[in-house]
Coordinates of C-alpha atoms and ligand atoms in Angstrom, one line a residue:
X1 CA -1.6 -16.9 17.2
X2 CA 0.9 -14.7 18.4
X3 CA 2.6 -17.3 21.4
X4 CA 4.4 -14.2 23.1
X5 CA 3.2 -10.5 23.4
X6 CA 5.7 -8.2 25.5
X7 CA 4.6 -4.8 26.9
X8 CA 6.2 -1.8 27.2
X9 CA 5.8 -0.7 31.2
X10 CA 5.3 2.8 30.1
X11 CA 1.9 1.4 28.1
X12 CA 1.0 -1.1 30.7
X13 CA -2.1 0.7 31.7
X14 CA -2.9 2.1 28.5
X15 CA -6.5 1.2 27.2
X16 CA -5.5 0.0 23.7
X17 CA -3.2 -2.3 25.6
X18 CA -5.7 -3.7 27.7
X19 CA -8.0 -4.4 24.3
X20 CA -5.0 -6.1 22.9
X21 CA -4.5 -8.8 25.6
X22 CA -8.0 -8.9 25.5
X23 CA -8.0 -11.1 22.4
X24 CA -4.6 -12.9 23.2
X25 CA -6.1 -14.7 26.8
X26 CA -3.3 -17.8 25.7
X27 CA -0.6 -15.6 25.2
X28 CA 2.6 -15.4 27.1
X29 CA 3.0 -11.9 28.8
X30 CA 6.0 -10.6 29.3
X31 CA 6.2 -6.5 30.4
X32 CA 9.3 -5.3 29.6
X33 CA 11.4 -1.7 30.2
X34 CA 12.2 -0.2 26.3
X35 CA 10.7 -2.4 23.0
X36 CA 14.6 -1.7 22.1
X37 CA 15.6 -4.4 24.7
X38 CA 14.1 -7.2 22.6
X39 CA 13.6 -6.2 19.5
X40 CA 17.0 -4.2 18.4
X41 CA 18.9 -7.3 20.3
X42 CA 22.0 -8.5 18.2
X43 CA 22.5 -11.9 16.8
X44 CA 18.6 -12.4 16.4
X45 CA 17.6 -14.2 13.9
X46 CA 15.2 -12.6 11.3
X47 CA 14.3 -16.0 9.2
X48 CA 13.5 -18.2 12.5
X49 CA 12.1 -15.3 14.6
X50 CA 9.5 -15.0 11.0
X51 CA 8.0 -18.7 11.1
X52 CA 6.4 -17.4 15.3
X53 CA 6.7 -13.6 15.9
X54 CA 6.0 -12.1 19.2
X55 CA 4.5 -8.9 19.5
X56 CA 5.7 -5.7 21.0
X57 CA 3.0 -3.4 22.5
X58 CA 5.6 -0.2 22.7
X59 CA 5.3 3.4 22.9
X60 CA 7.3 5.7 19.9
X61 CA 8.5 9.0 21.6
X62 CA 10.3 10.6 18.6
X63 CA 10.2 11.4 15.0
X64 CA 6.4 10.4 14.6
X65 CA 5.9 11.8 11.2
X66 CA 9.2 11.3 9.1
X67 CA 10.0 13.2 5.5
X68 CA 10.3 10.5 2.2
X69 CA 13.0 9.6 0.5
X70 CA 13.8 12.1 -2.5
X71 CA 12.2 10.8 -5.4
X72 CA 8.9 9.6 -4.0
X73 CA 5.5 10.7 -4.6
X74 CA 2.3 10.9 -6.3
X75 CA 1.6 14.6 -7.1
X76 CA 1.6 16.5 -3.7
X77 CA 4.5 19.2 -3.4
X78 CA 5.0 18.0 0.1
X79 CA 5.7 13.9 1.5
X80 CA 5.8 12.2 5.0
X81 CA 5.5 8.9 5.7
X82 CA 4.6 7.2 9.7
X83 CA 4.9 3.8 10.8
X84 CA 2.4 3.1 13.6
X85 CA 4.2 -0.8 13.6
X86 CA 7.1 -2.4 12.2
X87 CA 7.5 -5.6 10.2
X88 CA 4.4 -7.1 8.6
X89 CA 2.4 -10.2 8.6
X90 CA 3.3 -11.5 5.0
X91 CA 7.2 -12.3 4.1
X92 CA 7.7 -11.1 0.6
X93 CA 11.5 -12.2 -0.2
X94 CA 12.0 -8.9 -2.2
X95 CA 11.0 -7.2 1.6
X96 CA 13.4 -4.2 2.4
X97 CA 12.3 -5.0 6.0
X98 CA 14.2 -7.9 6.2
X99 CA 17.7 -5.9 5.5
X100 CA 16.4 -3.4 8.2
X101 CA 15.9 -4.9 11.4
X102 CA 17.8 -7.5 13.6
X103 CA 14.4 -8.8 14.5
X104 CA 11.5 -9.5 12.4
X105 CA 8.9 -9.3 16.3
X106 CA 5.9 -6.8 15.6
X107 CA 6.4 -4.5 17.1
X108 CA 3.0 -1.5 17.8
X109 CA 3.5 1.6 18.6
X110 CA 0.0 2.2 20.3
X111 CA 0.1 6.2 21.2
X112 CA -1.5 6.9 17.8
X113 CA -2.1 10.4 19.4
X114 CA 1.3 11.3 19.3
X115 CA 1.5 10.3 15.6
X116 CA -1.7 12.7 15.1
X117 CA -0.1 15.4 16.9
X118 CA 2.6 15.6 15.2
X119 CA 1.0 15.5 11.9
X120 CA -1.2 18.9 12.8
X121 CA 2.0 20.2 13.5
X122 CA 3.3 19.5 10.3
X123 CA -0.4 20.9 8.6
X124 CA -0.1 23.9 11.0
X125 CA 3.3 24.7 9.5
X126 CA 2.1 24.8 6.0
X127 CA 1.6 28.3 5.7
X128 CA 1.3 28.6 1.9
X129 CA -1.3 25.8 1.9
X130 CA 1.0 23.3 -0.7
X131 CA -0.6 20.2 -1.1
X132 CA 1.3 17.3 1.4
X133 CA 0.8 13.6 1.2
X134 CA 0.7 11.4 4.5
X135 CA 1.9 7.3 3.2
X136 CA 1.4 4.5 6.1
X137 CA 2.5 1.2 4.9
X138 CA 6.5 1.7 4.7
X139 CA 7.9 -0.2 7.7
X140 CA 4.3 -2.6 7.4
X141 CA 1.3 -3.2 5.7
X142 CA -1.5 -1.0 7.2
X143 CA -4.4 -2.9 6.3
X144 CA -3.1 -7.0 7.2
X145 CA -3.5 -6.7 11.6
X146 CA -6.5 -3.8 11.7
X147 CA -8.0 -7.2 13.7
X148 CA -5.6 -6.0 16.6
X149 CA -4.3 -2.6 15.6
X150 CA -8.0 -0.9 15.4
X151 CA -5.2 1.8 13.2
X152 CA -7.6 2.6 10.1
X153 CA -10.9 2.9 13.0
X154 CA -8.8 5.9 14.9
X155 CA -6.5 7.4 11.5
X156 CA -9.3 7.6 8.9
X157 CA -11.5 9.6 10.9
X158 CA -8.7 11.6 11.8
X159 CA -7.4 12.7 8.0
X160 CA -11.0 13.1 6.8
X161 CA -12.1 16.8 5.8
X162 CA -7.9 17.8 6.6
X163 CA -8.0 20.7 3.3
X164 CA -5.2 20.1 1.0
X165 CA -4.5 16.6 2.5
X166 CA -4.0 12.6 1.5
X167 CA -3.1 10.1 3.1
X168 CA -2.2 6.7 1.7
X169 CA -2.8 3.8 2.8
X170 CA -0.7 0.8 1.3
X171 CA -1.1 -2.8 1.8
X172 CA -1.3 -6.2 -0.1
X173 CA -4.2 -7.0 2.7
X174 CA -7.8 -8.0 2.0
X175 CA -8.9 -7.0 5.0
X176 CA -11.1 -4.2 4.3
X177 CA -13.9 -4.7 6.8
X178 CA -13.3 -1.8 8.7
X179 CA -12.3 1.0 5.7
X180 CA -15.9 0.1 4.2
X181 CA -17.9 0.6 7.7
X182 CA -16.6 3.8 6.9
X183 CA -17.6 7.1 5.0
X184 CA -15.1 7.1 1.7
X185 CA -13.7 10.3 1.2
X186 CA -11.6 11.6 -1.5
X187 CA -8.3 12.3 -0.3
X188 CA -8.1 9.3 1.3
X189 CA -5.9 6.9 -1.0
X190 CA -6.1 2.5 -0.5
X191 CA -2.7 1.5 -2.5
X192 CA -2.8 -1.6 -3.4
X193 CA 1.0 -3.2 -4.4
X194 CA 1.2 -5.8 -6.4
X195 CA 3.9 -8.6 -8.3
X196 CA 2.5 -10.5 -11.3
X197 CA 1.0 -13.7 -10.7
X198 CA 3.4 -16.5 -11.2
X199 CA 6.0 -13.5 -9.2
X200 CA 3.5 -13.1 -6.5
X201 CA 3.0 -17.0 -5.7
X202 CA 7.2 -17.5 -5.7
X203 CA 8.1 -14.3 -3.5
X204 CA 4.8 -13.0 -1.6
X205 CA 4.9 -15.8 1.1
X206 CA 1.3 -15.6 3.0
X207 CA 0.1 -12.7 1.0
X208 CA -3.7 -12.5 -0.2
X209 CA -3.5 -13.9 -4.1
X210 CA -3.6 -10.9 -6.8
X211 CA -7.2 -12.4 -7.5
X212 CA -8.2 -11.7 -4.2
X213 CA -6.4 -8.2 -3.6
X214 CA -8.1 -7.2 -6.9
X215 CA -11.5 -8.1 -5.6
X216 CA -10.6 -6.5 -2.8
X217 CA -10.4 -3.3 -4.7
X218 CA -13.6 -3.6 -6.1
X219 CA -15.1 -3.6 -3.4
X220 CA -13.8 -1.0 -2.0
X221 CA -13.6 0.8 -5.7
X222 CA -17.8 -0.2 -5.7
X223 CA -18.1 1.3 -2.0
X224 CA -16.5 4.8 -3.4
X225 CA -13.2 4.6 -2.3
X226 CA -10.0 6.0 -4.2
X227 CA -7.5 3.9 -4.5
X228 CA -4.0 3.7 -5.6
X229 CA -1.8 0.9 -7.9
X230 CA 1.8 0.2 -6.8
X231 CA 3.8 -1.7 -9.4
X232 CA 6.8 -1.4 -7.3
X233 CA 8.7 -3.1 -6.8
X234 CA 8.9 -3.9 -10.9
X235 CA 10.8 -7.3 -11.1
X236 CA 12.4 -7.7 -14.2
X237 CA 12.2 -11.9 -15.3
X238 CA 12.2 -13.8 -18.5
X239 CA 8.5 -13.0 -19.5
X240 CA 7.7 -9.9 -17.6
X241 CA 6.2 -8.4 -20.6
X242 CA 3.3 -10.7 -20.2
X243 CA 3.0 -11.2 -16.9
X244 CA 2.8 -7.2 -16.3
X245 CA 0.6 -6.9 -19.5
X246 CA -2.2 -9.7 -18.1
X247 CA -1.6 -8.1 -14.9
X248 CA -2.8 -4.4 -15.6
X249 CA -5.9 -6.2 -18.0
X250 CA -6.9 -7.8 -14.8
X251 CA -6.7 -4.9 -12.2
X252 CA -8.3 -2.4 -15.6
X253 CA -10.6 -5.2 -17.0
X254 CA -12.3 -5.2 -13.3
X255 CA -12.1 -1.8 -12.1
X256 CA -13.3 1.8 -13.3
X257 CA -10.6 3.6 -14.2
X258 CA -11.9 6.6 -12.4
X259 CA -11.9 4.5 -9.1
X260 CA -8.1 5.5 -9.0
X261 CA -5.5 8.6 -8.1
X262 CA -2.6 7.1 -9.0
X263 CA -0.4 4.5 -10.5
X264 CA 3.3 4.9 -9.3
X265 CA 6.1 2.1 -10.3
X266 CA 9.9 1.6 -9.7
X267 CA 12.2 -1.0 -10.7
X268 CA 12.9 -2.9 -7.7
X269 CA 16.0 -1.1 -5.3
X270 CA 17.4 -1.6 -2.0
X271 CA 20.3 0.6 -0.5
X272 CA 23.6 -0.6 -0.6
X273 CA 23.8 -2.2 3.5
X274 CA 20.7 -3.1 3.0
X275 CA 20.9 -5.4 -0.4
X276 CA 24.1 -7.1 1.2
X277 CA 22.3 -8.4 3.9
X278 CA 19.5 -9.7 2.6
X279 CA 21.2 -11.0 -0.6
X280 CA 23.4 -13.2 2.2
X281 CA 20.6 -14.3 3.4
X282 CA 19.0 -15.8 0.6
X283 CA 22.7 -16.7 -1.5
X284 CA 20.3 -18.8 -3.6
X285 CA 18.0 -16.6 -4.5
X286 CA 17.2 -15.8 -7.8
X287 CA 15.4 -12.6 -7.5
X288 CA 18.8 -11.0 -6.6
X289 CA 20.9 -12.5 -9.2
X290 CA 20.3 -10.2 -12.1
X291 CA 23.6 -8.3 -12.0
X292 CA 22.8 -5.7 -9.2
X293 CA 24.9 -2.6 -9.7
X294 CA 25.3 0.7 -7.3
X295 CA 23.8 4.1 -7.7
X296 CA 25.0 6.6 -5.3
X297 CA 23.6 4.5 -2.3
X298 CA 21.3 2.1 -3.9
X299 CA 21.3 -1.1 -5.7
X300 CA 19.3 -1.8 -8.6
X301 CA 19.4 -3.1 -12.1
X302 CA 21.7 -1.7 -14.7
X303 CA 20.2 1.4 -16.2
X304 CA 19.4 -0.6 -19.4
X305 CA 17.2 -2.9 -18.0
X306 CA 15.8 -1.0 -15.3
X307 CA 14.5 1.6 -18.2
X308 CA 13.4 -1.5 -20.3
X309 CA 11.0 -2.4 -17.3
X310 CA 10.1 1.2 -16.4
X311 CA 9.1 2.3 -19.3
X312 CA 7.5 -1.1 -21.0
X313 CA 5.0 -1.2 -17.9
X314 CA 4.3 2.8 -18.4
X315 CA 3.1 2.7 -21.9
X316 CA 1.2 0.1 -21.3
X317 CA -0.1 1.8 -18.7
X318 CA -0.8 4.3 -20.7
X319 CA -3.4 2.2 -22.3
X320 CA -6.0 2.6 -19.7
X321 CA -4.8 6.0 -17.7
X322 CA -4.0 9.6 -18.6
X323 CA 0.3 9.9 -18.5
X324 CA 0.0 12.6 -15.6
X325 CA -1.4 9.8 -12.9
X326 CA 1.7 8.2 -13.5
X327 CA 4.2 8.9 -10.9
X328 CA 7.5 6.6 -11.4
X329 CA 10.7 6.7 -9.2
X330 CA 14.3 6.7 -11.2
X331 CA 17.0 5.5 -9.0
X332 CA 19.1 7.2 -11.5
X333 CA 18.3 10.4 -11.2
Ligands
SF4_8 S1 3.8 -6.7 2.1 FE1 5.2 -4.8 2.2 S2 5.9 -4.7 4.0 FE2 4.7 -7.1 3.8 S3 6.4 -8.8 3.4 FE3 5.8 -8.2 1.7 S4 6.9 -6.0 1.3 FE4 7.5 -6.1 3.1

């Protein structure tokens, strides 16, 4: 239940706004000038807001599509990301969003057409027809709030039949009905992120259990959709070898390897400023107690630990999948 919904004046009359508000007849609606008045206000408490976040319906005015950070990709020459939402329904202890924003309210940008216009421009300027991947799910979960946003319903048909173009929807959600309602196409990758069950239970608050995510992947695979597996962040802990081995076995024993487009993995890392903010939020949190070191502007595990966990998981994945489908992120490069 969302108790308060803020609506930017500029989108008050938008048909998507009206449709969303109809779903919340008992919520308090407050019209505001710009979403930043509420979202960027200083001295907000991310943790307290997270217990009952408000929804802010807004219009995005610029920076619709941005290049992905260096080193992130799943095989294309060019990589971009876009975020129709800021913040997430779930509450993962390691989530970098809590270090990025002052507020845990959900911002939904409903001018979807502005995003697709920007994507069209990028595709038009792709003169030598290089393969491009667009990623959704960096600043939110792509599927978790589909019943409110209608994101999948709008964006999947847009990406279908675009030559040399892939779309990745990154998620932990099992809200897959809208995807199953549509015809699968190979350039759409539904990418599930996982940590092992033991870690997920302690740290991925509100997210569907690992088993349910695997079941959702299996349904998507059976319906003909391409899948991604994202072991990112890889979390170092005493029995990480057994736990990651079990997770990988559980996934590949249930889902045909043919359904996988790619696997990507990377050790837990944060931009330095975000790390400081998040570790201050949870001073006793074990996750952040490993001796993190600074690498360029990032904080991550010492090289010896980072290499150990990445190499272990990579080697084990090769039992099931070709090496050229595995992409790892190295903060030390
Ligand atoms: S699912 Fe992803 S975006 Fe959502 S809280 Fe967890 S890490 Fe953050």
